[in-house]
Amino acid sequence: MIALKNIIKKYTTKNGPLTAVDNVNLTINQSEIFGIIGYSGAGKSTLIRLLNGLEQPTEGEVIVNDLKFSHIKGKELREARQKVSMIFQHFNLLWSRTVAENIAFPLEIAGMSKVEREQRVQELITLVGLEGREQAYPSQLSGGQKQRVGIARALANNPQVLLCDEATSALDPETTDNILDLLVDINERLGLTIILITHEMHVIQKICHRVAVMEQGRVVEMGDVLEVFQKP
Ligand code: ADP
Ligand code: ADP
């Protein structure tokens, strides 16, 4: 379970203090696909950075799987962060490495042996449907294939939570649908919690169970996707 309790995040800017997240309360259940939607500047990316422990809130608590991310440091925080993975709009792949090497990268960092790594990479390649592309470089892949590499890499170390930051925003509609289908499949097979931020309503409508609508740092609506989007 993930909980954000009375979260306030302020930044200091040259024009004075700016409240990016303004008293947000959210609970996200295990194995849920939860969407956060809002226009640019609403505070979505800031929330994601709080959820992966990259930033600390100014006030409030961030709890991920019983650990208070907002109140741990150092080794404990680094270990906790390994259970939270992320995929990105522009994929953030290593361009000088092959598909297999990109996927193996987090396994290498985690200290897995070469033999185990090769087996794990093969499992992940199958899971995301990239069989035969192991030795390709990112520049040789379509956008959808690049995101499949991003997903495989994110899943390498068996995270409990997958954060998706505008993960389909650079893709055409058909490829977007394919990637969303893959995320649903992974959610059902592995039971991991998926949190997805986007400015695209159809992405939320297609796969999310619940949604929070953000405006100017606040959650202005929250509930089942059907309820939130079918109001008159
Ligand atoms: P979104 O992801 O919904 O576009 P953000 O979380 O990126 O929203 O931004 C929310 C607000 O916080 C914006 O006004 C943005 O300019 C500001 N902001 C985000 N990150 C920083 C930062 N590191 N320093 C100062 N202001 C920031
Ligand atoms: P897409 O258009 O599918 O979103 P891009 O090809 O634009 O992805 O790549 C995203 C980022 O990676 C860009 O910043 C781009 O400059 C960089 N990039 C793309 N191809 C290479 C490459 N072969 N070597 C190094 N960087 C690259």
Coordinates of N, CA and C and ligand atoms in Angstrom, one line a residue:
M1 N 0.8 -1.2 0.0 CA 0.0 0.0 0.0 C 0.9 1.3 0.0
I2 N 0.4 2.3 -0.7 CA 1.1 3.5 -0.8 C 0.2 4.6 -0.2
A3 N 0.7 5.5 0.7 CA -0.1 6.6 1.2 C 0.7 7.9 1.2
L4 N 0.0 8.9 0.8 CA 0.5 10.2 0.9 C -0.4 10.9 1.9
K5 N 0.2 11.4 2.9 CA -0.6 12.0 4.0 C -0.2 13.5 4.2
N6 N -1.2 14.3 3.9 CA -1.0 15.8 4.1 C 0.2 16.3 3.5
I7 N 0.5 15.9 2.2 CA 1.7 16.3 1.6 C 1.7 17.8 1.1
I8 N 2.7 18.5 1.5 CA 3.0 19.8 1.0 C 4.4 19.8 0.5
K9 N 4.6 20.3 -0.8 CA 5.9 20.4 -1.3 C 6.1 21.8 -1.8
K10 N 7.0 22.6 -1.2 CA 7.3 23.9 -1.6 C 8.7 24.0 -2.3
Y11 N 8.8 24.7 -3.3 CA 10.2 25.0 -3.9 C 10.5 26.5 -3.7
T12 N 11.8 26.8 -3.5 CA 12.2 28.1 -3.5 C 12.6 28.6 -4.9
T13 N 12.0 29.6 -5.4 CA 12.3 30.0 -6.8 C 12.8 31.5 -6.7
K14 N 13.2 32.0 -7.8 CA 13.7 33.4 -7.7 C 12.6 34.4 -7.5
N15 N 11.3 33.9 -7.8 CA 10.2 34.8 -7.5 C 9.6 34.5 -6.1
G16 N 10.3 33.8 -5.3 CA 9.8 33.5 -3.9 C 9.3 32.0 -3.9
P17 N 8.7 31.7 -2.7 CA 8.3 30.3 -2.6 C 7.1 29.9 -3.5
L18 N 7.2 28.6 -4.0 CA 6.2 28.1 -4.9 C 5.6 26.8 -4.3
T19 N 4.3 26.7 -4.1 CA 3.8 25.4 -3.6 C 3.4 24.5 -4.8
A20 N 4.2 23.5 -5.0 CA 4.0 22.6 -6.2 C 2.9 21.5 -5.8
V21 N 2.9 21.1 -4.5 CA 1.9 20.1 -4.1 C 1.3 20.7 -2.8
D22 N 0.0 20.8 -2.8 CA -0.7 21.6 -1.7 C -1.7 20.7 -0.9
N23 N -1.2 20.1 0.1 CA -2.0 19.3 1.0 C -2.7 18.1 0.3
V24 N -1.9 17.2 -0.3 CA -2.5 16.0 -1.0 C -2.6 14.8 0.0
N25 N -3.7 14.2 -0.1 CA -3.9 12.9 0.6 C -4.4 11.9 -0.4
L26 N -3.6 10.8 -0.4 CA -4.0 9.7 -1.4 C -3.6 8.4 -0.8
T27 N -4.4 7.3 -1.0 CA -4.1 6.0 -0.6 C -4.2 5.1 -1.9
I28 N -3.2 4.4 -2.2 CA -3.2 3.6 -3.4 C -3.0 2.1 -3.0
N29 N -3.9 1.3 -3.4 CA -3.9 -0.1 -2.9 C -2.9 -1.0 -3.7
Q30 N -2.4 -2.0 -3.0 CA -1.6 -3.0 -3.7 C -2.3 -3.6 -4.9
S31 N -1.5 -3.7 -6.0 CA -2.0 -4.3 -7.3 C -3.0 -3.4 -8.0
E32 N -3.1 -2.2 -7.6 CA -4.0 -1.2 -8.3 C -3.3 -0.6 -9.4
I33 N -4.1 -0.2 -10.5 CA -3.6 0.7 -11.5 C -4.2 2.1 -11.2
F34 N -3.4 3.0 -10.8 CA -3.9 4.3 -10.3 C -3.4 5.4 -11.2
G35 N -4.3 6.2 -11.7 CA -3.9 7.3 -12.6 C -3.9 8.6 -11.9
I36 N -3.0 9.5 -12.3 CA -3.0 10.9 -11.8 C -3.0 11.7 -13.1
I37 N -4.0 12.5 -13.2 CA -4.2 13.3 -14.4 C -4.2 14.8 -14.1
G38 N -3.7 15.6 -15.0 CA -3.7 17.0 -14.8 C -2.9 17.7 -15.8
Y39 N -3.2 19.0 -16.0 CA -2.5 19.8 -17.0 C -1.0 20.0 -16.5
S40 N -0.2 20.5 -17.5 CA 1.2 20.8 -17.2 C 1.2 21.8 -16.0
G41 N 2.1 21.5 -15.1 CA 2.3 22.4 -13.9 C 1.4 22.1 -12.7
A42 N 0.5 21.0 -12.9 CA -0.4 20.7 -11.8 C 0.3 20.1 -10.6
G43 N 1.5 19.6 -10.8 CA 2.2 19.0 -9.7 C 2.4 17.5 -9.8
K44 N 2.1 16.9 -10.9 CA 2.2 15.4 -11.1 C 3.6 14.9 -11.0
S45 N 4.6 15.6 -11.7 CA 5.9 15.1 -11.6 C 6.5 15.2 -10.2
T46 N 6.1 16.2 -9.5 CA 6.6 16.4 -8.2 C 6.1 15.2 -7.3
L47 N 4.8 14.9 -7.5 CA 4.3 13.7 -6.7 C 5.1 12.5 -7.0
I48 N 5.4 12.2 -8.3 CA 6.2 11.0 -8.7 C 7.5 11.1 -8.0
R49 N 8.2 12.2 -8.0 CA 9.5 12.3 -7.3 C 9.4 12.1 -5.8
L50 N 8.3 12.4 -5.2 CA 8.1 12.1 -3.8 C 7.9 10.6 -3.6
L51 N 7.2 10.0 -4.6 CA 6.9 8.6 -4.4 C 8.1 7.7 -4.7
N52 N 9.1 8.2 -5.4 CA 10.2 7.3 -5.6 C 11.4 7.8 -4.7
G53 N 11.1 8.7 -3.8 CA 12.1 9.0 -2.8 C 13.2 10.0 -3.3
L54 N 13.0 10.5 -4.5 CA 14.0 11.4 -5.1 C 13.9 12.8 -4.4
E55 N 12.7 13.1 -3.9 CA 12.5 14.3 -3.1 C 11.8 14.1 -1.8
Q56 N 12.0 14.9 -0.9 CA 11.3 14.8 0.4 C 10.3 15.9 0.5
P57 N 9.1 15.6 1.1 CA 8.1 16.6 1.2 C 8.5 17.7 2.2
T58 N 7.9 18.9 2.0 CA 8.2 20.0 3.0 C 7.4 19.6 4.2
E59 N 6.2 19.1 4.1 CA 5.4 18.6 5.2 C 4.7 17.3 4.8
G60 N 4.3 16.5 5.8 CA 3.6 15.3 5.5 C 4.4 14.0 5.4
E61 N 3.7 12.9 5.1 CA 4.4 11.6 5.1 C 4.1 10.9 3.8
V62 N 5.2 10.3 3.3 CA 5.1 9.4 2.1 C 5.4 8.0 2.6
I63 N 4.4 7.1 2.5 CA 4.5 5.7 3.0 C 4.4 4.8 1.8
V64 N 5.4 4.0 1.6 CA 5.4 3.0 0.5 C 5.7 1.6 1.1
N65 N 4.7 0.7 1.0 CA 4.9 -0.6 1.6 C 5.4 -0.6 3.0
D66 N 4.7 0.2 3.8 CA 4.9 0.3 5.2 C 6.2 1.0 5.6
L67 N 6.9 1.5 4.6 CA 8.1 2.3 5.0 C 7.9 3.8 4.8
K68 N 8.3 4.6 5.7 CA 8.1 6.0 5.6 C 9.2 6.6 4.8
F69 N 9.0 6.7 3.5 CA 10.0 7.2 2.6 C 10.5 8.6 3.0
S70 N 9.5 9.4 3.6 CA 9.8 10.7 3.9 C 10.6 10.8 5.2
H71 N 10.9 9.7 5.9 CA 11.6 9.8 7.1 C 12.7 8.8 7.2
I72 N 13.2 8.2 6.1 CA 14.4 7.4 6.1 C 15.4 8.0 5.2
K73 N 16.7 7.5 5.5 CA 17.8 8.1 4.7 C 18.8 7.0 4.4
G74 N 19.8 7.4 3.6 CA 21.0 6.6 3.3 C 20.7 5.2 2.8
K75 N 21.3 4.2 3.4 CA 21.2 2.8 2.9 C 19.7 2.3 2.9
E76 N 19.0 2.7 4.0 CA 17.6 2.2 4.2 C 16.8 2.8 3.0
L77 N 17.0 4.1 2.7 CA 16.2 4.7 1.6 C 16.6 4.0 0.3
R78 N 17.9 3.8 0.1 CA 18.4 3.2 -1.2 C 17.7 1.8 -1.4
E79 N 17.7 1.1 -0.3 CA 17.1 -0.3 -0.5 C 15.6 -0.2 -0.7
A80 N 14.9 0.7 0.0 CA 13.5 0.9 -0.2 C 13.2 1.3 -1.7
R81 N 14.0 2.2 -2.2 CA 13.8 2.7 -3.6 C 13.9 1.6 -4.6
Q82 N 14.7 0.5 -4.3 CA 14.8 -0.6 -5.3 C 13.5 -1.2 -5.6
K83 N 12.5 -1.1 -4.6 CA 11.2 -1.7 -4.8 C 10.3 -0.8 -5.6
V84 N 10.7 0.4 -6.0 CA 9.9 1.3 -6.8 C 10.7 1.6 -8.1
S85 N 10.1 1.3 -9.2 CA 10.7 1.4 -10.5 C 10.0 2.4 -11.3
M86 N 10.6 2.8 -12.4 CA 10.0 3.9 -13.2 C 10.2 3.7 -14.7
I87 N 9.2 4.2 -15.5 CA 9.4 4.3 -16.9 C 9.1 5.7 -17.3
F88 N 9.7 6.2 -18.5 CA 9.7 7.6 -18.8 C 9.2 7.9 -20.2
Q89 N 8.8 9.1 -20.4 CA 8.3 9.5 -21.7 C 9.3 9.3 -22.8
H90 N 10.6 9.6 -22.5 CA 11.6 9.5 -23.6 C 12.5 8.3 -23.3
F91 N 12.0 7.4 -22.6 CA 12.6 6.0 -22.4 C 13.8 6.0 -21.5
N92 N 14.7 7.0 -21.7 CA 16.0 7.0 -20.9 C 16.8 5.8 -21.0
L93 N 16.9 5.3 -22.3 CA 17.8 4.1 -22.5 C 19.2 4.5 -22.7
L94 N 20.1 3.6 -22.5 CA 21.5 3.8 -22.8 C 21.8 3.5 -24.2
W95 N 22.1 4.6 -25.0 CA 22.1 4.5 -26.5 C 23.3 3.7 -27.0
S96 N 24.3 3.5 -26.2 CA 25.5 2.8 -26.7 C 25.4 1.3 -26.3
R97 N 24.3 0.9 -25.7 CA 24.2 -0.5 -25.3 C 23.0 -1.1 -26.0
T98 N 23.1 -2.4 -26.2 CA 22.1 -3.2 -26.8 C 20.8 -3.3 -25.9
V99 N 19.8 -3.8 -26.5 CA 18.5 -4.1 -25.8 C 18.9 -5.0 -24.5
A100 N 19.6 -6.1 -24.8 CA 19.9 -7.0 -23.7 C 20.8 -6.3 -22.6
E101 N 21.7 -5.5 -23.1 CA 22.6 -4.8 -22.1 C 21.8 -3.8 -21.3
N102 N 20.9 -3.1 -22.0 CA 20.0 -2.1 -21.2 C 19.2 -2.8 -20.1
I103 N 18.7 -3.9 -20.5 CA 17.8 -4.6 -19.5 C 18.7 -5.2 -18.4
A104 N 19.9 -5.6 -18.7 CA 20.8 -6.2 -17.7 C 21.4 -5.2 -16.8
F105 N 21.3 -4.0 -17.2 CA 22.1 -2.9 -16.4 C 21.7 -2.9 -14.9
P106 N 20.4 -2.8 -14.6 CA 20.1 -2.8 -13.1 C 20.4 -4.1 -12.4
L107 N 20.5 -5.2 -13.2 CA 20.9 -6.5 -12.6 C 22.4 -6.5 -12.2
E108 N 23.1 -5.9 -13.2 CA 24.6 -5.7 -12.9 C 24.8 -4.9 -11.7
I109 N 24.1 -3.8 -11.6 CA 24.3 -2.9 -10.4 C 23.9 -3.7 -9.1
A110 N 22.9 -4.5 -9.2 CA 22.5 -5.3 -8.0 C 23.4 -6.4 -7.7
G111 N 24.4 -6.6 -8.6 CA 25.5 -7.6 -8.3 C 25.1 -9.1 -8.7
M112 N 24.2 -9.2 -9.7 CA 23.8 -10.6 -10.1 C 24.9 -11.1 -11.0
S113 N 25.1 -12.4 -10.9 CA 26.2 -13.1 -11.7 C 25.8 -13.1 -13.2
K114 N 26.8 -13.3 -14.1 CA 26.5 -13.2 -15.5 C 25.5 -14.3 -16.0
V115 N 25.7 -15.5 -15.4 CA 24.8 -16.6 -15.8 C 23.3 -16.3 -15.4
E116 N 23.2 -15.8 -14.2 CA 21.8 -15.5 -13.7 C 21.2 -14.3 -14.5
R117 N 22.1 -13.4 -14.8 CA 21.6 -12.2 -15.6 C 21.1 -12.6 -16.9
E118 N 21.8 -13.5 -17.6 CA 21.4 -13.9 -19.0 C 20.0 -14.5 -18.9
Q119 N 19.8 -15.4 -17.9 CA 18.5 -16.0 -17.8 C 17.4 -15.0 -17.5
R120 N 17.7 -14.1 -16.6 CA 16.7 -13.1 -16.2 C 16.3 -12.2 -17.4
V121 N 17.4 -11.8 -18.1 CA 17.1 -10.9 -19.3 C 16.2 -11.6 -20.3
Q122 N 16.5 -12.9 -20.5 CA 15.7 -13.7 -21.4 C 14.2 -13.8 -21.0
E123 N 14.0 -14.0 -19.7 CA 12.6 -14.0 -19.1 C 11.9 -12.6 -19.4
L124 N 12.7 -11.6 -19.2 CA 12.1 -10.2 -19.3 C 11.8 -9.9 -20.8
I125 N 12.7 -10.3 -21.7 CA 12.5 -10.1 -23.1 C 11.2 -10.8 -23.6
T126 N 11.0 -12.0 -23.0 CA 9.8 -12.8 -23.4 C 8.6 -12.0 -22.8
L127 N 8.7 -11.6 -21.6 CA 7.6 -10.9 -20.9 C 7.1 -9.7 -21.7
V128 N 8.0 -8.9 -22.2 CA 7.6 -7.7 -23.0 C 7.5 -7.9 -24.5
G129 N 7.8 -9.1 -24.9 CA 7.6 -9.4 -26.4 C 8.7 -8.8 -27.3
L130 N 9.9 -8.9 -26.9 CA 11.0 -8.4 -27.7 C 11.9 -9.5 -28.2
E131 N 11.4 -10.7 -28.3 CA 12.2 -11.8 -28.8 C 12.9 -11.5 -30.1
G132 N 14.1 -11.8 -30.3 CA 14.8 -11.6 -31.5 C 15.5 -10.2 -31.6
R133 N 15.2 -9.3 -30.7 CA 15.7 -8.0 -30.7 C 16.8 -7.7 -29.7
E134 N 17.3 -8.8 -29.1 CA 18.2 -8.7 -28.0 C 19.5 -7.9 -28.3
Q135 N 20.0 -8.1 -29.6 CA 21.3 -7.5 -29.9 C 21.1 -6.1 -30.7
A136 N 19.8 -5.7 -30.8 CA 19.6 -4.4 -31.5 C 20.0 -3.2 -30.5
Y137 N 20.3 -2.1 -31.1 CA 20.6 -0.9 -30.4 C 19.3 0.0 -30.3
P138 N 19.1 0.8 -29.3 CA 17.9 1.6 -29.2 C 17.5 2.4 -30.5
S139 N 18.6 2.9 -31.1 CA 18.3 3.7 -32.3 C 17.7 2.9 -33.5
Q140 N 17.8 1.5 -33.4 CA 17.2 0.7 -34.4 C 15.8 0.2 -34.1
L141 N 15.3 0.7 -32.9 CA 13.9 0.3 -32.5 C 12.9 1.3 -32.7
S142 N 11.6 0.9 -32.9 CA 10.5 1.8 -32.9 C 10.3 2.4 -31.5
G143 N 9.5 3.4 -31.4 CA 9.1 4.0 -30.1 C 8.5 3.0 -29.1
G144 N 7.6 2.2 -29.7 CA 7.0 1.1 -28.8 C 8.0 0.1 -28.3
Q145 N 8.9 -0.3 -29.2 CA 9.9 -1.3 -28.8 C 10.8 -0.6 -27.7
K146 N 11.2 0.6 -27.9 CA 12.0 1.3 -26.9 C 11.3 1.3 -25.5
Q147 N 10.0 1.5 -25.5 CA 9.3 1.6 -24.3 C 9.2 0.1 -23.7
R148 N 9.2 -0.9 -24.5 CA 9.2 -2.2 -24.0 C 10.5 -2.5 -23.3
V149 N 11.6 -2.0 -23.9 CA 12.9 -2.1 -23.2 C 12.9 -1.4 -21.9
G150 N 12.3 -0.2 -21.9 CA 12.2 0.5 -20.6 C 11.4 -0.2 -19.6
I151 N 10.3 -0.9 -20.0 CA 9.5 -1.7 -19.1 C 10.3 -2.9 -18.5
A152 N 11.0 -3.6 -19.5 CA 11.7 -4.8 -19.0 C 12.8 -4.4 -18.0
R153 N 13.5 -3.3 -18.3 CA 14.5 -2.8 -17.4 C 13.9 -2.4 -16.0
A154 N 12.8 -1.8 -16.1 CA 12.1 -1.4 -14.8 C 11.7 -2.6 -14.0
L155 N 11.4 -3.7 -14.7 CA 10.9 -4.8 -13.9 C 12.0 -5.8 -13.5
A156 N 13.2 -5.5 -13.9 CA 14.3 -6.5 -13.8 C 14.5 -6.9 -12.3
N157 N 14.5 -6.0 -11.4 CA 14.7 -6.4 -10.0 C 13.5 -6.6 -9.2
N158 N 12.4 -7.0 -9.9 CA 11.1 -7.4 -9.2 C 10.6 -6.3 -8.3
P159 N 10.3 -5.1 -8.8 CA 9.8 -4.0 -8.0 C 8.4 -4.3 -7.5
Q160 N 7.9 -3.6 -6.5 CA 6.5 -3.8 -6.1 C 5.6 -2.7 -6.7
V161 N 6.3 -1.6 -7.1 CA 5.6 -0.5 -7.6 C 6.2 0.0 -8.9
L162 N 5.4 0.3 -10.0 CA 5.9 0.8 -11.2 C 5.3 2.2 -11.4
L163 N 6.2 3.2 -11.5 CA 5.7 4.6 -11.7 C 5.9 4.9 -13.2
C164 N 4.8 5.3 -13.8 CA 4.9 5.6 -15.3 C 4.7 7.1 -15.5
D165 N 5.8 7.8 -15.9 CA 5.8 9.2 -16.1 C 5.5 9.6 -17.6
E166 N 4.3 9.9 -17.9 CA 3.9 10.2 -19.3 C 4.5 9.1 -20.3
A167 N 4.4 7.9 -19.9 CA 5.1 6.8 -20.6 C 4.6 6.5 -22.0
T168 N 3.4 7.0 -22.3 CA 3.0 6.8 -23.7 C 2.8 8.1 -24.5
S169 N 3.2 9.2 -23.9 CA 3.0 10.5 -24.5 C 3.8 10.8 -25.8
A170 N 4.9 10.0 -26.0 CA 5.7 10.2 -27.2 C 5.3 9.1 -28.3
L171 N 4.2 8.4 -28.0 CA 3.9 7.3 -28.9 C 2.6 7.6 -29.7
D172 N 2.5 7.0 -30.9 CA 1.2 7.2 -31.6 C 0.1 6.4 -31.0
P173 N -1.2 6.6 -31.3 CA -2.3 6.0 -30.6 C -2.3 4.5 -30.6
E174 N -1.9 3.9 -31.7 CA -1.9 2.4 -31.8 C -0.9 1.8 -30.9
T175 N 0.3 2.4 -30.9 CA 1.4 2.0 -30.1 C 1.1 2.2 -28.6
T176 N 0.5 3.3 -28.4 CA 0.0 3.6 -27.0 C -0.9 2.5 -26.5
D177 N -1.9 2.1 -27.3 CA -2.8 1.0 -26.9 C -2.0 -0.3 -26.6
N178 N -1.0 -0.6 -27.4 CA -0.2 -1.8 -27.2 C 0.5 -1.8 -25.9
I179 N 1.1 -0.6 -25.6 CA 1.9 -0.5 -24.4 C 1.0 -0.6 -23.2
L180 N -0.2 0.0 -23.3 CA -1.2 0.0 -22.2 C -1.6 -1.4 -22.0
D181 N -1.9 -2.2 -23.1 CA -2.2 -3.6 -22.9 C -1.1 -4.4 -22.2
L182 N 0.1 -4.1 -22.5 CA 1.2 -4.7 -21.9 C 1.2 -4.4 -20.4
L183 N 1.0 -3.2 -20.0 CA 1.0 -2.8 -18.6 C -0.1 -3.5 -17.8
V184 N -1.3 -3.7 -18.5 CA -2.4 -4.4 -17.8 C -2.0 -5.9 -17.6
D185 N -1.4 -6.4 -18.7 CA -0.9 -7.8 -18.6 C 0.1 -8.0 -17.4
I186 N 1.0 -7.1 -17.3 CA 2.0 -7.2 -16.3 C 1.4 -7.0 -14.9
N187 N 0.4 -6.1 -14.8 CA -0.3 -5.9 -13.5 C -1.0 -7.1 -13.1
E188 N -1.7 -7.8 -14.1 CA -2.4 -9.0 -13.7 C -1.5 -10.2 -13.4
R189 N -0.4 -10.3 -14.2 CA 0.5 -11.5 -14.0 C 1.3 -11.3 -12.7
L190 N 1.9 -10.1 -12.5 CA 2.8 -9.9 -11.4 C 2.2 -9.3 -10.2
G191 N 1.0 -8.7 -10.3 CA 0.3 -8.1 -9.2 C 1.0 -6.9 -8.7
L192 N 1.8 -6.3 -9.5 CA 2.5 -5.1 -9.0 C 1.6 -3.8 -9.2
T193 N 1.8 -2.9 -8.3 CA 1.0 -1.6 -8.3 C 1.6 -0.7 -9.4
I194 N 0.7 -0.2 -10.2 CA 1.1 0.7 -11.2 C 0.5 2.1 -11.0
I195 N 1.4 3.1 -11.0 CA 0.9 4.5 -10.8 C 1.3 5.2 -12.1
L196 N 0.4 5.9 -12.7 CA 0.6 6.4 -14.0 C 0.2 7.9 -14.1
I197 N 1.1 8.7 -14.4 CA 0.8 10.1 -14.6 C 0.7 10.5 -16.0
T198 N -0.3 11.3 -16.4 CA -0.5 11.6 -17.8 C -1.4 12.9 -17.9
H199 N -1.3 13.5 -19.1 CA -2.3 14.6 -19.3 C -3.4 14.1 -20.3
E200 N -3.3 12.7 -20.6 CA -4.2 12.2 -21.6 C -5.3 11.4 -21.0
M201 N -6.6 11.8 -21.2 CA -7.7 11.2 -20.5 C -7.9 9.7 -21.0
H202 N -7.7 9.5 -22.3 CA -8.0 8.2 -22.8 C -7.1 7.1 -22.2
V203 N -5.9 7.5 -21.8 CA -4.9 6.6 -21.2 C -5.5 6.1 -19.8
I204 N -6.0 7.1 -19.1 CA -6.6 6.8 -17.8 C -7.9 5.9 -18.0
Q205 N -8.7 6.3 -19.0 CA -9.9 5.5 -19.2 C -9.7 4.1 -19.6
K206 N -8.6 3.9 -20.3 CA -8.3 2.6 -20.9 C -7.9 1.6 -19.8
I207 N -7.0 2.0 -18.9 CA -6.5 1.0 -18.0 C -6.6 1.3 -16.5
C208 N -6.9 2.5 -16.1 CA -6.8 2.7 -14.6 C -8.1 2.3 -13.9
H209 N -7.9 1.8 -12.6 CA -9.0 1.5 -11.8 C -9.6 2.7 -11.1
R210 N -8.6 3.5 -10.6 CA -9.1 4.8 -9.9 C -8.2 5.9 -10.5
V211 N -8.7 7.1 -10.3 CA -7.9 8.3 -10.8 C -8.0 9.4 -9.8
A212 N -7.0 10.2 -9.7 CA -7.0 11.5 -9.0 C -6.7 12.6 -10.1
V213 N -7.6 13.6 -10.0 CA -7.4 14.8 -10.9 C -6.7 15.9 -10.1
M214 N -5.6 16.3 -10.7 CA -4.8 17.4 -10.0 C -4.9 18.7 -10.7
E215 N -5.0 19.8 -9.9 CA -5.0 21.2 -10.4 C -4.3 22.0 -9.4
Q216 N -3.3 22.7 -9.9 CA -2.6 23.7 -9.0 C -2.1 23.1 -7.7
G217 N -1.6 21.8 -7.8 CA -1.0 21.2 -6.6 C -2.0 20.5 -5.7
R218 N -3.3 20.6 -6.1 CA -4.3 19.9 -5.2 C -5.0 18.8 -6.0
V219 N -5.5 17.8 -5.2 CA -6.3 16.8 -5.8 C -7.7 17.3 -5.7
V220 N -8.3 17.6 -6.9 CA -9.6 18.2 -6.9 C -10.8 17.2 -7.1
E221 N -10.4 16.0 -7.6 CA -11.4 14.9 -7.6 C -10.7 13.6 -7.5
M222 N -11.3 12.6 -7.0 CA -10.7 11.3 -6.9 C -11.8 10.2 -6.8
G223 N -11.6 9.1 -7.5 CA -12.6 8.0 -7.4 C -12.4 7.0 -8.5
D224 N -13.4 6.1 -8.7 CA -13.3 5.2 -9.8 C -13.4 6.0 -11.1
V225 N -12.6 5.4 -12.1 CA -12.5 6.2 -13.3 C -13.9 6.4 -14.0
L226 N -14.8 5.5 -13.9 CA -16.1 5.6 -14.5 C -16.9 6.8 -13.8
E227 N -16.8 6.8 -12.5 CA -17.5 7.9 -11.8 C -16.9 9.3 -12.1
V228 N -15.6 9.3 -12.0 CA -15.0 10.7 -12.2 C -15.2 11.2 -13.6
F229 N -15.2 10.4 -14.6 CA -15.3 10.9 -16.0 C -16.7 10.9 -16.5
Q230 N -17.7 10.4 -15.8 CA -19.0 10.3 -16.4 C -20.0 11.3 -15.7
K231 N -19.4 12.2 -14.9 CA -20.2 13.2 -14.3 C -20.7 14.2 -15.3
P232 N -21.9 14.7 -15.2 CA -22.4 15.7 -16.2 C -21.6 17.0 -16.2
Ligands
ADP1 P1 3.4 18.6 -13.8 O1 4.2 17.4 -13.7 O2 2.0 18.4 -13.5 O3 3.6 19.4 -15.1 P2 5.3 19.7 -11.9 O4 5.2 18.8 -10.7 O5 6.4 19.5 -12.8 O6 3.9 19.6 -12.6 O7 5.3 21.2 -11.4 C1 4.4 21.8 -10.4 C2 4.9 23.2 -10.2 O8 6.1 23.2 -9.5 C3 5.1 24.0 -11.4 O9 4.7 25.3 -11.2 C4 6.6 23.9 -11.6 O10 7.1 25.0 -12.3 C5 7.1 23.8 -10.2 N1 8.4 23.1 -10.0 C6 8.5 21.8 -10.3 N2 9.8 21.4 -10.0 C7 10.4 22.5 -9.5 C8 11.7 22.7 -9.0 N3 12.7 21.7 -9.0 N4 12.0 24.0 -8.6 C9 11.1 25.0 -8.7 N5 9.9 24.8 -9.1 C10 9.5 23.6 -9.5
ADP2 P1 12.0 9.3 -29.4 O1 12.0 10.3 -30.6 O2 11.6 7.9 -29.8 O3 11.3 9.9 -28.2 P2 14.8 10.0 -29.4 O4 15.4 9.2 -30.6 O5 14.4 11.4 -29.6 O6 13.5 9.1 -28.9 O7 15.8 9.9 -28.2 C1 15.6 10.5 -27.0 C2 16.9 11.1 -26.5 O8 18.0 10.3 -26.7 C3 17.2 12.4 -27.2 O9 17.7 13.3 -26.2 C4 18.2 12.1 -28.2 O10 19.1 13.2 -28.4 C5 19.0 10.9 -27.6 N1 19.5 10.0 -28.6 C6 18.7 9.4 -29.6 N2 19.5 8.5 -30.3 C7 20.7 8.6 -29.8 C8 22.0 8.0 -30.1 N3 22.1 7.1 -31.1 N4 23.1 8.2 -29.3 C9 22.9 9.1 -28.3 N5 21.8 9.7 -27.9 C10 20.7 9.5 -28.7

